[in-house]
C-alpha positions as a Markdown table, in Angstrom:
| # | Residue | x | y | z |
|---|---|---|---|---|
| 1 | Met | 90.3 | 109.6 | 122.6 |
| 2 | Ser | 94.0 | 108.8 | 122.9 |
| 3 | Thr | 95.1 | 105.2 | 123.6 |
| 4 | Ala | 98.9 | 106.0 | 124.5 |
| 5 | Pro | 101.2 | 108.5 | 125.9 |
| 6 | Leu | 103.4 | 110.7 | 124.3 |
| 7 | Leu | 106.5 | 108.9 | 122.8 |
| 8 | His | 109.8 | 109.0 | 124.5 |
| 9 | Arg | 112.8 | 108.7 | 122.6 |
| 10 | Pro | 114.4 | 105.1 | 123.0 |
| 11 | Pro | 117.9 | 105.4 | 124.4 |
| 12 | Gly | 120.4 | 105.6 | 121.7 |
| 13 | Gly | 117.8 | 105.5 | 119.2 |
| 14 | Leu | 118.6 | 101.8 | 118.7 |
| 15 | Ala | 118.4 | 100.8 | 114.8 |
| 16 | His | 118.3 | 97.5 | 113.0 |
| 17 | Pro | 119.7 | 98.4 | 109.7 |
| 18 | Asp | 120.1 | 94.5 | 108.9 |
| 19 | Leu | 116.1 | 94.7 | 108.3 |
| 20 | Leu | 116.2 | 96.7 | 105.5 |
| 21 | Pro | 117.3 | 94.1 | 102.9 |
| 22 | Leu | 114.0 | 92.5 | 103.7 |
| 23 | Val | 111.8 | 95.2 | 101.8 |
| 24 | Gly | 110.9 | 94.8 | 98.2 |
| 25 | Arg | 112.3 | 91.9 | 96.0 |
| 26 | Thr | 108.9 | 90.3 | 95.6 |
| 27 | Pro | 107.7 | 87.6 | 93.3 |
| 28 | Ile | 105.3 | 88.1 | 90.4 |
| 29 | Ala | 102.4 | 85.3 | 89.9 |
| 30 | Arg | 100.1 | 84.6 | 87.2 |
| 31 | Ile | 96.7 | 85.0 | 88.1 |
| 32 | Arg | 93.8 | 83.0 | 86.2 |
| 33 | Thr | 91.1 | 83.1 | 89.1 |
| 34 | Glu | 87.5 | 83.6 | 87.2 |
| 35 | Leu | 86.8 | 87.2 | 88.6 |
| 36 | Pro | 84.0 | 86.7 | 88.4 |
| 37 | Tyr | 84.4 | 85.5 | 84.5 |
| 38 | Ser | 87.2 | 83.8 | 82.7 |
| 39 | His | 90.0 | 85.6 | 81.4 |
| 40 | Pro | 93.4 | 85.0 | 80.1 |
| 41 | Gly | 95.2 | 85.9 | 83.0 |
| 42 | Phe | 97.5 | 88.8 | 84.2 |
| 43 | Trp | 100.6 | 89.1 | 86.5 |
| 44 | Ala | 100.5 | 90.3 | 90.2 |
| 45 | Lys | 103.2 | 91.4 | 92.1 |
| 46 | Leu | 103.0 | 89.9 | 95.7 |
| 47 | Glu | 103.9 | 92.6 | 98.1 |
| 48 | Cys | 102.6 | 90.5 | 101.3 |
| 49 | Leu | 105.8 | 88.4 | 100.6 |
| 50 | Gly | 108.0 | 91.7 | 101.7 |
| 51 | Ala | 108.5 | 92.7 | 105.0 |
| 52 | Gly | 105.9 | 95.3 | 106.0 |
| 53 | Gly | 104.1 | 95.1 | 102.8 |
| 54 | Met | 104.1 | 97.4 | 100.0 |
| 55 | Lys | 104.1 | 100.7 | 102.2 |
| 56 | Ala | 107.4 | 99.9 | 103.8 |
| 57 | Arg | 109.2 | 100.8 | 100.4 |
| 58 | Ala | 107.3 | 104.2 | 101.0 |
| 59 | Ala | 108.1 | 104.4 | 104.5 |
| 60 | Val | 111.9 | 103.6 | 104.4 |
| 61 | Ser | 112.3 | 106.1 | 101.4 |
| 62 | Met | 110.3 | 109.1 | 103.3 |
| 63 | Leu | 112.4 | 108.5 | 106.6 |
| 64 | Arg | 115.8 | 108.2 | 104.6 |
| 65 | Gly | 114.8 | 111.2 | 102.7 |
| 66 | Ala | 114.1 | 113.3 | 105.6 |
| 67 | Arg | 117.3 | 112.3 | 107.6 |
| 68 | Ser | 119.4 | 112.9 | 104.1 |
| 69 | Arg | 117.8 | 116.7 | 104.6 |
| 70 | Gly | 118.4 | 116.9 | 108.3 |
| 71 | Glu | 114.5 | 117.1 | 108.7 |
| 72 | Leu | 114.6 | 114.1 | 111.1 |
| 73 | Arg | 117.2 | 113.7 | 113.7 |
| 74 | Pro | 118.7 | 110.2 | 114.6 |
| 75 | Gly | 116.1 | 108.7 | 117.1 |
| 76 | Ala | 113.4 | 111.5 | 116.8 |
| 77 | Pro | 109.9 | 110.5 | 116.9 |
| 78 | Val | 108.1 | 109.9 | 113.6 |
| 79 | Ile | 104.0 | 110.8 | 113.6 |
| 80 | Glu | 101.6 | 109.9 | 110.9 |
| 81 | Ser | 98.3 | 109.6 | 110.1 |
| 82 | Thr | 96.9 | 106.0 | 108.7 |
| 83 | Ser | 94.2 | 103.8 | 107.8 |
| 84 | Gly | 96.4 | 101.2 | 108.4 |
| 85 | Thr | 98.4 | 99.9 | 105.9 |
| 86 | Leu | 101.2 | 102.4 | 105.9 |
| 87 | Gly | 101.1 | 102.5 | 109.6 |
| 88 | Ile | 102.7 | 98.9 | 109.4 |
| 89 | Gly | 105.5 | 100.0 | 107.1 |
| 90 | Leu | 106.0 | 103.1 | 109.3 |
| 91 | Ala | 106.5 | 100.5 | 112.2 |
| 92 | Phe | 108.8 | 98.3 | 110.1 |
| 93 | Ala | 111.1 | 101.6 | 109.0 |
| 94 | Gly | 111.0 | 103.0 | 112.7 |
| 95 | Gln | 112.7 | 99.6 | 113.8 |
| 96 | Ala | 115.2 | 99.5 | 111.2 |
| 97 | Leu | 116.4 | 103.3 | 111.2 |
| 98 | Gly | 115.9 | 103.5 | 114.9 |
| 99 | His | 112.8 | 106.1 | 115.4 |
| 100 | Pro | 109.8 | 105.5 | 117.7 |
| 101 | Val | 106.7 | 105.9 | 115.7 |
| 102 | Val | 103.3 | 107.3 | 117.2 |
| 103 | Leu | 100.2 | 106.4 | 114.3 |
| 104 | Val | 97.2 | 108.6 | 114.3 |
| 105 | Gly | 94.3 | 106.5 | 113.3 |
| 106 | Asp | 90.3 | 106.5 | 113.9 |
| 107 | Thr | 88.0 | 104.2 | 115.6 |
| 108 | Glu | 87.1 | 102.6 | 112.3 |
| 109 | Leu | 90.4 | 100.8 | 112.3 |
| 110 | Glu | 90.1 | 97.2 | 112.8 |
| 111 | Pro | 90.7 | 95.6 | 116.2 |
| 112 | Ser | 93.1 | 93.3 | 114.7 |
| 113 | Met | 94.8 | 95.9 | 113.2 |
| 114 | Arg | 95.3 | 97.9 | 116.2 |
| 115 | Gln | 96.6 | 94.8 | 118.2 |
| 116 | Leu | 99.1 | 94.4 | 114.9 |
| 117 | Leu | 100.6 | 97.7 | 115.2 |
| 118 | Arg | 100.9 | 97.8 | 118.9 |
| 119 | Thr | 102.6 | 94.4 | 118.4 |
| 120 | Tyr | 104.9 | 95.9 | 116.1 |
| 121 | Gly | 105.8 | 98.7 | 118.5 |
| 122 | Ala | 103.8 | 101.9 | 117.3 |
| 123 | Arg | 101.8 | 103.9 | 119.4 |
| 124 | Leu | 98.4 | 104.7 | 118.7 |
| 125 | Glu | 96.4 | 107.8 | 119.0 |
| 126 | Leu | 92.5 | 107.4 | 117.9 |
| 127 | Val | 90.2 | 109.9 | 116.8 |
| 128 | Asp | 86.3 | 109.1 | 117.6 |
| 129 | Arg | 84.5 | 111.1 | 115.0 |
| 130 | Pro | 84.9 | 112.4 | 111.3 |
| 131 | Ala | 85.6 | 115.7 | 110.4 |
| 132 | Ala | 82.7 | 117.5 | 108.7 |
| 133 | Val | 84.7 | 118.1 | 105.6 |
| 134 | Gly | 87.2 | 115.7 | 104.8 |
| 135 | Gly | 85.8 | 112.9 | 107.0 |
| 136 | Trp | 88.4 | 110.6 | 108.8 |
| 137 | Gln | 91.3 | 111.7 | 106.8 |
| 138 | Ala | 90.7 | 115.7 | 107.8 |
| 139 | Ala | 89.9 | 114.3 | 111.7 |
| 140 | Arg | 93.0 | 112.3 | 111.9 |
| 141 | Ile | 95.4 | 115.1 | 110.3 |
| 142 | Ala | 93.9 | 117.7 | 112.8 |
| 143 | Arg | 94.7 | 115.2 | 115.8 |
| 144 | Leu | 98.3 | 114.6 | 114.2 |
| 145 | Arg | 99.0 | 118.4 | 113.9 |
| 146 | Glu | 97.9 | 118.4 | 117.9 |
| 147 | Val | 100.4 | 115.7 | 118.8 |
| 148 | Leu | 103.2 | 117.2 | 116.8 |
| 149 | Ser | 102.9 | 120.3 | 118.7 |
| 150 | Arg | 103.5 | 118.8 | 122.0 |
| 151 | Thr | 106.2 | 116.3 | 120.9 |
| 152 | Pro | 109.7 | 118.1 | 120.6 |
| 153 | Asp | 111.4 | 117.2 | 117.3 |
| 154 | Ala | 108.7 | 114.9 | 115.9 |
| 155 | Tyr | 109.0 | 114.3 | 112.0 |
| 156 | Trp | 105.5 | 114.1 | 109.9 |
| 157 | Pro | 106.1 | 112.5 | 106.5 |
| 158 | Asp | 103.0 | 113.7 | 105.0 |
| 159 | Gln | 102.4 | 110.6 | 103.1 |
| 160 | Tyr | 99.7 | 112.4 | 100.9 |
| 161 | Asn | 102.1 | 115.1 | 99.6 |
| 162 | Asn | 105.3 | 113.6 | 100.3 |
| 163 | Pro | 107.6 | 113.0 | 96.8 |
| 164 | Asp | 109.9 | 110.9 | 98.9 |
| 165 | Asn | 106.7 | 108.4 | 98.8 |
| 166 | Ala | 106.7 | 108.0 | 95.3 |
| 167 | Ala | 110.4 | 107.7 | 95.3 |
| 168 | Gly | 110.3 | 104.3 | 97.4 |
| 169 | Tyr | 108.8 | 102.9 | 94.5 |
| 170 | Leu | 111.6 | 103.3 | 91.8 |
| 171 | Pro | 113.0 | 99.6 | 93.0 |
| 172 | Met | 109.9 | 98.2 | 92.4 |
| 173 | Ala | 109.6 | 99.4 | 88.9 |
| 174 | Ala | 113.1 | 98.3 | 88.4 |
| 175 | Glu | 112.0 | 94.6 | 89.6 |
| 176 | Leu | 109.2 | 94.5 | 87.2 |
| 177 | Cys | 111.2 | 95.6 | 84.6 |
| 178 | Ala | 113.6 | 92.7 | 85.4 |
| 179 | Gln | 110.6 | 90.1 | 85.7 |
| 180 | Leu | 108.5 | 91.1 | 82.7 |
| 181 | Asp | 109.5 | 90.4 | 79.1 |
| 182 | His | 106.7 | 93.2 | 78.0 |
| 183 | Leu | 104.2 | 95.1 | 79.5 |
| 184 | Asp | 100.8 | 96.7 | 77.9 |
| 185 | Ile | 98.7 | 97.7 | 80.8 |
| 186 | Leu | 99.6 | 98.2 | 84.2 |
| 187 | Val | 96.7 | 98.6 | 86.8 |
| 188 | Cys | 97.1 | 100.5 | 90.0 |
| 189 | Ser | 95.0 | 101.1 | 93.2 |
| 190 | Val | 95.3 | 105.0 | 94.3 |
| 191 | Gly | 95.1 | 106.1 | 97.6 |
| 192 | Thr | 98.3 | 108.5 | 98.4 |
| 193 | Gly | 99.0 | 108.1 | 94.7 |
| 194 | Gly | 102.5 | 107.1 | 95.9 |
| 195 | His | 103.3 | 103.7 | 94.1 |
| 196 | Ser | 101.5 | 104.9 | 90.6 |
| 197 | Ala | 103.6 | 107.7 | 90.3 |
| 198 | Gly | 106.6 | 106.1 | 91.3 |
| 199 | Leu | 105.8 | 103.1 | 88.7 |
| 200 | Val | 104.6 | 105.2 | 85.9 |
| 201 | Gly | 107.7 | 107.2 | 84.8 |
| 202 | Pro | 110.3 | 104.2 | 84.6 |
| 203 | Leu | 107.8 | 102.0 | 83.1 |
| 204 | Arg | 107.0 | 104.0 | 80.2 |
| 205 | Arg | 110.6 | 104.8 | 79.6 |
| 206 | Arg | 110.8 | 100.9 | 79.3 |
| 207 | Trp | 107.7 | 100.5 | 77.3 |
| 208 | Pro | 106.4 | 103.9 | 75.8 |
| 209 | Arg | 103.1 | 102.8 | 74.8 |
| 210 | Leu | 102.1 | 101.3 | 78.2 |
| 211 | Lys | 98.4 | 102.2 | 79.3 |
| 212 | Val | 97.6 | 102.8 | 83.1 |
| 213 | Ile | 94.5 | 102.3 | 84.5 |
| 214 | Gly | 93.7 | 104.0 | 87.9 |
| 215 | Val | 91.5 | 102.0 | 90.5 |
| 216 | Asp | 89.7 | 103.8 | 92.9 |
| 217 | Ser | 87.1 | 103.4 | 96.0 |
| 218 | Val | 83.7 | 104.3 | 95.3 |
| 219 | Gly | 83.1 | 107.5 | 97.2 |
| 220 | Ser | 86.5 | 108.9 | 97.1 |
| 221 | Ala | 86.9 | 112.5 | 95.9 |
| 222 | Ile | 90.5 | 111.9 | 94.2 |
| 223 | Phe | 89.2 | 111.6 | 90.4 |
| 224 | Gly | 86.6 | 114.2 | 91.0 |
| 225 | Gln | 83.7 | 112.3 | 92.5 |
| 226 | Pro | 82.2 | 113.5 | 95.6 |
| 227 | Ala | 83.2 | 112.3 | 98.9 |
| 228 | Arg | 81.0 | 110.1 | 100.7 |
| 229 | Pro | 81.6 | 107.9 | 103.7 |
| 230 | Arg | 83.5 | 104.7 | 102.5 |
| 231 | Leu | 83.7 | 101.0 | 103.8 |
| 232 | Met | 87.1 | 100.1 | 102.1 |
| 233 | Arg | 90.1 | 101.3 | 103.4 |
| 234 | Gly | 93.6 | 101.6 | 101.9 |
| 235 | Leu | 92.5 | 103.0 | 98.4 |
| 236 | Gly | 90.7 | 106.2 | 97.9 |
| 237 | Ser | 90.7 | 109.8 | 99.7 |
| 238 | Ser | 88.2 | 112.4 | 101.1 |
| 239 | Ile | 91.1 | 115.1 | 100.0 |
| 240 | His | 93.1 | 115.6 | 97.2 |
| 241 | Pro | 96.9 | 113.9 | 97.8 |
| 242 | Arg | 99.2 | 116.0 | 95.5 |
| 243 | Asn | 101.3 | 112.5 | 95.1 |
| 244 | Val | 98.4 | 111.5 | 92.6 |
| 245 | Ala | 99.6 | 112.0 | 89.3 |
| 246 | His | 96.4 | 112.5 | 87.3 |
| 247 | Arg | 98.1 | 112.9 | 83.8 |
| 248 | Ala | 99.5 | 109.4 | 84.2 |
| 249 | Phe | 96.5 | 107.8 | 84.1 |
| 250 | Asp | 94.7 | 106.8 | 80.7 |
| 251 | Glu | 91.4 | 105.8 | 82.5 |
| 252 | Val | 89.8 | 105.1 | 85.7 |
| 253 | His | 87.7 | 102.6 | 87.6 |
| 254 | Trp | 85.7 | 102.9 | 90.7 |
| 255 | Val | 85.2 | 99.7 | 92.6 |
| 256 | Gly | 82.4 | 99.1 | 95.2 |
| 257 | Pro | 82.9 | 97.0 | 98.4 |
| 258 | Ala | 81.0 | 94.2 | 97.3 |
| 259 | Glu | 82.9 | 93.9 | 94.3 |
| 260 | Ala | 86.2 | 93.6 | 96.1 |
| 261 | Val | 85.1 | 91.2 | 98.6 |
| 262 | Asp | 84.1 | 88.9 | 95.9 |
| 263 | Ala | 87.4 | 89.3 | 94.0 |
| 264 | Cys | 89.3 | 88.6 | 97.3 |
| 265 | Arg | 87.5 | 85.8 | 98.1 |
| 266 | Arg | 87.6 | 84.2 | 94.7 |
| 267 | Leu | 91.4 | 84.6 | 95.0 |
| 268 | Ala | 91.7 | 83.2 | 98.1 |
| 269 | Arg | 89.8 | 80.0 | 97.4 |
| 270 | Thr | 91.4 | 79.4 | 94.0 |
| 271 | Ser | 94.9 | 81.0 | 93.9 |
| 272 | Phe | 95.9 | 80.9 | 97.3 |
| 273 | Val | 97.0 | 84.5 | 96.8 |
| 274 | Ser | 94.8 | 87.2 | 97.9 |
| 275 | Gly | 94.9 | 90.4 | 100.2 |
| 276 | Gly | 92.3 | 93.5 | 101.2 |
| 277 | Trp | 90.3 | 96.0 | 99.5 |
| 278 | Ser | 92.9 | 97.4 | 97.1 |
| 279 | Thr | 93.8 | 93.8 | 96.2 |
| 280 | Gly | 90.3 | 92.7 | 95.2 |
| 281 | Ala | 89.6 | 96.1 | 93.5 |
| 282 | Val | 92.6 | 95.7 | 91.2 |
| 283 | Ala | 92.1 | 92.1 | 90.7 |
| 284 | Leu | 88.9 | 92.7 | 89.1 |
| 285 | Val | 89.7 | 95.4 | 86.9 |
| 286 | Ser | 93.0 | 93.7 | 85.8 |
| 287 | Ala | 91.0 | 90.5 | 84.9 |
| 288 | Trp | 88.4 | 92.7 | 83.0 |
| 289 | Ala | 91.4 | 94.6 | 81.2 |
| 290 | Ala | 92.9 | 91.1 | 80.2 |
| 291 | Arg | 89.5 | 90.0 | 79.1 |
| 292 | Val | 88.7 | 93.0 | 77.0 |
| 293 | Glu | 92.5 | 93.6 | 75.4 |
| 294 | Ala | 93.1 | 90.7 | 73.2 |
| 295 | Gly | 96.7 | 89.7 | 74.0 |
| 296 | Ala | 97.7 | 92.6 | 76.3 |
| 297 | Val | 100.1 | 91.7 | 79.0 |
| 298 | Val | 98.4 | 93.1 | 81.9 |
| 299 | Ala | 100.1 | 93.5 | 85.7 |
| 300 | Thr | 99.1 | 94.8 | 88.9 |
| 301 | Val | 100.4 | 95.0 | 92.3 |
| 302 | Phe | 98.7 | 93.5 | 95.4 |
| 303 | Pro | 99.6 | 95.5 | 98.4 |
| 304 | Asp | 99.3 | 93.2 | 101.1 |
| 305 | Gly | 98.0 | 89.7 | 102.3 |
| 306 | Pro | 94.7 | 88.9 | 103.8 |
| 307 | His | 95.8 | 88.8 | 107.6 |
| 308 | Arg | 94.5 | 91.9 | 108.6 |
| 309 | Tyr | 91.2 | 91.9 | 106.6 |
| 310 | Leu | 89.6 | 88.5 | 108.6 |
| 311 | Gly | 87.4 | 90.7 | 110.3 |
| 312 | Thr | 85.9 | 92.5 | 107.6 |
| 313 | Val | 86.7 | 91.2 | 103.8 |
| 314 | Tyr | 86.8 | 87.5 | 105.1 |
| 315 | Asp | 84.3 | 87.9 | 108.0 |
| 316 | Asp | 80.7 | 86.6 | 106.9 |
| 317 | Asp | 79.0 | 88.4 | 109.6 |
| 318 | Phe | 80.8 | 91.8 | 108.6 |
| 319 | Cys | 79.7 | 91.3 | 105.0 |
| 320 | His | 76.2 | 90.4 | 105.8 |
| 321 | Thr | 76.0 | 93.5 | 107.9 |
| 322 | His | 77.1 | 95.2 | 105.5 |
| 323 | Gly | 74.7 | 93.9 | 102.3 |
| 324 | Leu | 78.2 | 92.5 | 100.6 |
| 325 | Asp | 76.8 | 89.2 | 100.3 |
| 326 | Arg | 73.8 | 90.4 | 98.6 |
| 327 | Ala | 75.0 | 92.5 | 96.3 |
| 328 | Glu | 74.3 | 92.2 | 92.6 |
| 329 | Leu | 77.8 | 92.0 | 90.8 |
| 330 | Ala | 78.3 | 93.4 | 87.3 |
| 331 | Asp | 80.6 | 91.4 | 84.7 |
| 332 | Arg | 81.6 | 94.9 | 83.1 |
| 333 | Pro | 82.0 | 98.5 | 84.5 |
| 334 | Leu | 79.4 | 100.8 | 83.8 |
| 335 | Glu | 80.5 | 103.4 | 81.3 |
| 336 | Ile | 80.7 | 107.0 | 82.5 |
| 337 | Pro | 81.4 | 109.8 | 80.1 |
| 338 | His | 82.7 | 112.2 | 83.0 |
| 339 | Pro | 83.5 | 111.9 | 86.5 |
| 340 | Gln | 81.2 | 114.6 | 87.3 |
| 341 | Ala | 78.3 | 113.3 | 85.2 |
| 342 | Ala | 77.3 | 110.6 | 87.6 |
| 343 | Glu | 78.1 | 109.3 | 90.5 |
| 344 | Ala | 79.3 | 105.8 | 90.6 |
| 345 | Ala | 77.4 | 103.6 | 93.0 |
| 346 | Gly | 79.5 | 100.1 | 92.0 |
| 347 | Trp | 82.1 | 99.4 | 89.5 |
| 348 | Ala | 82.5 | 102.3 | 87.2 |
| 349 | Arg | 84.6 | 103.3 | 84.4 |
| 350 | Cys | 85.5 | 106.6 | 83.0 |
| 351 | Arg | 87.9 | 107.6 | 80.2 |
| 352 | Thr | 88.1 | 111.4 | 81.2 |
| 353 | Val | 90.7 | 111.4 | 84.0 |
| 354 | Leu | 89.7 | 114.7 | 86.0 |
| 355 | Asp | 92.2 | 116.2 | 88.4 |
| 356 | Pro | 89.7 | 118.3 | 91.0 |
| 357 | Arg | 92.8 | 120.4 | 91.9 |
| 358 | Ala | 93.2 | 122.0 | 88.6 |
| 359 | Leu | 89.4 | 122.8 | 89.0 |
| 360 | Thr | 89.9 | 124.5 | 92.4 |
| 361 | Leu | 93.0 | 126.4 | 91.3 |
| 362 | Gly | 90.7 | 127.7 | 88.3 |
| 363 | Gly | 92.9 | 125.7 | 85.6 |
| 364 | Ala | 91.8 | 123.3 | 83.1 |
| 365 | Ala | 90.9 | 119.5 | 84.1 |
């Protein structure tokens, strides 16, 4: 189902580079909310306070990189697949650098997010059914290729496999180094793998013993679990992004939607700082890490704010319909010895980090 005509280049490719300084430079906040238990507290970088949220960093980096290599001509269209968050970042980057943006989403995209993306000037193409293999992501990419084939000069950033995605988070690493005197544990949500891949190298050069915990969604295939339909959007994947730096992680946690919703709502009620699915998931794991690692300095990134999730995470009817208000919440993760030993149905932890791509290629995990 198409919701927009093909893009036409705006006259002169009007750019607004004065917007670029609004990206990043976000503060950190000390979080002590019980999630759902008490803990000593952790640091959260509040990306909702930067224009375009966390993904604006990646979007600007990818478009600038493509322009520098001649892959993206001045004023040419940019076309990308998104479940929402990168779409906002690309809408920002398109305005700042002078490129019209078309976003290939799906009918699971929240109506409020569709309206927000259109408000920011992006055009939407929506697919109405998931692919048999690869789910919504594979279906979106198939539609994206169709749109690319009939849009002259269009550029596809390919967020899942573009190293400029990770490079966009190098300034965030520098900001964290300036904001923190010490760091023992970094907790990262994992979707495209961009921000974790961009942060780990610089932060480990500053703090060589840094432990990195990846946070994935139940039903995601990134770390070797079987791909299943997922309620949460913004973290997890049904495909295997090349940007994910599997070797950088010391362990991985899978979090379910009920746990993420509970954490988000607790944060909103007591910290006035919250966000969406990814924020709830990393907050839960960060609180756990601060609790079990006595004296450790723990930090994470809250990718965006709560506003796009008012019809899902913060909507009582939505949560009741999906049984999220009736779920039994654990106070600690279930331990899984290997990602292929058991399928996570809720919050689970594994200290063996598996790269499914290595198995596909016949290599060692």
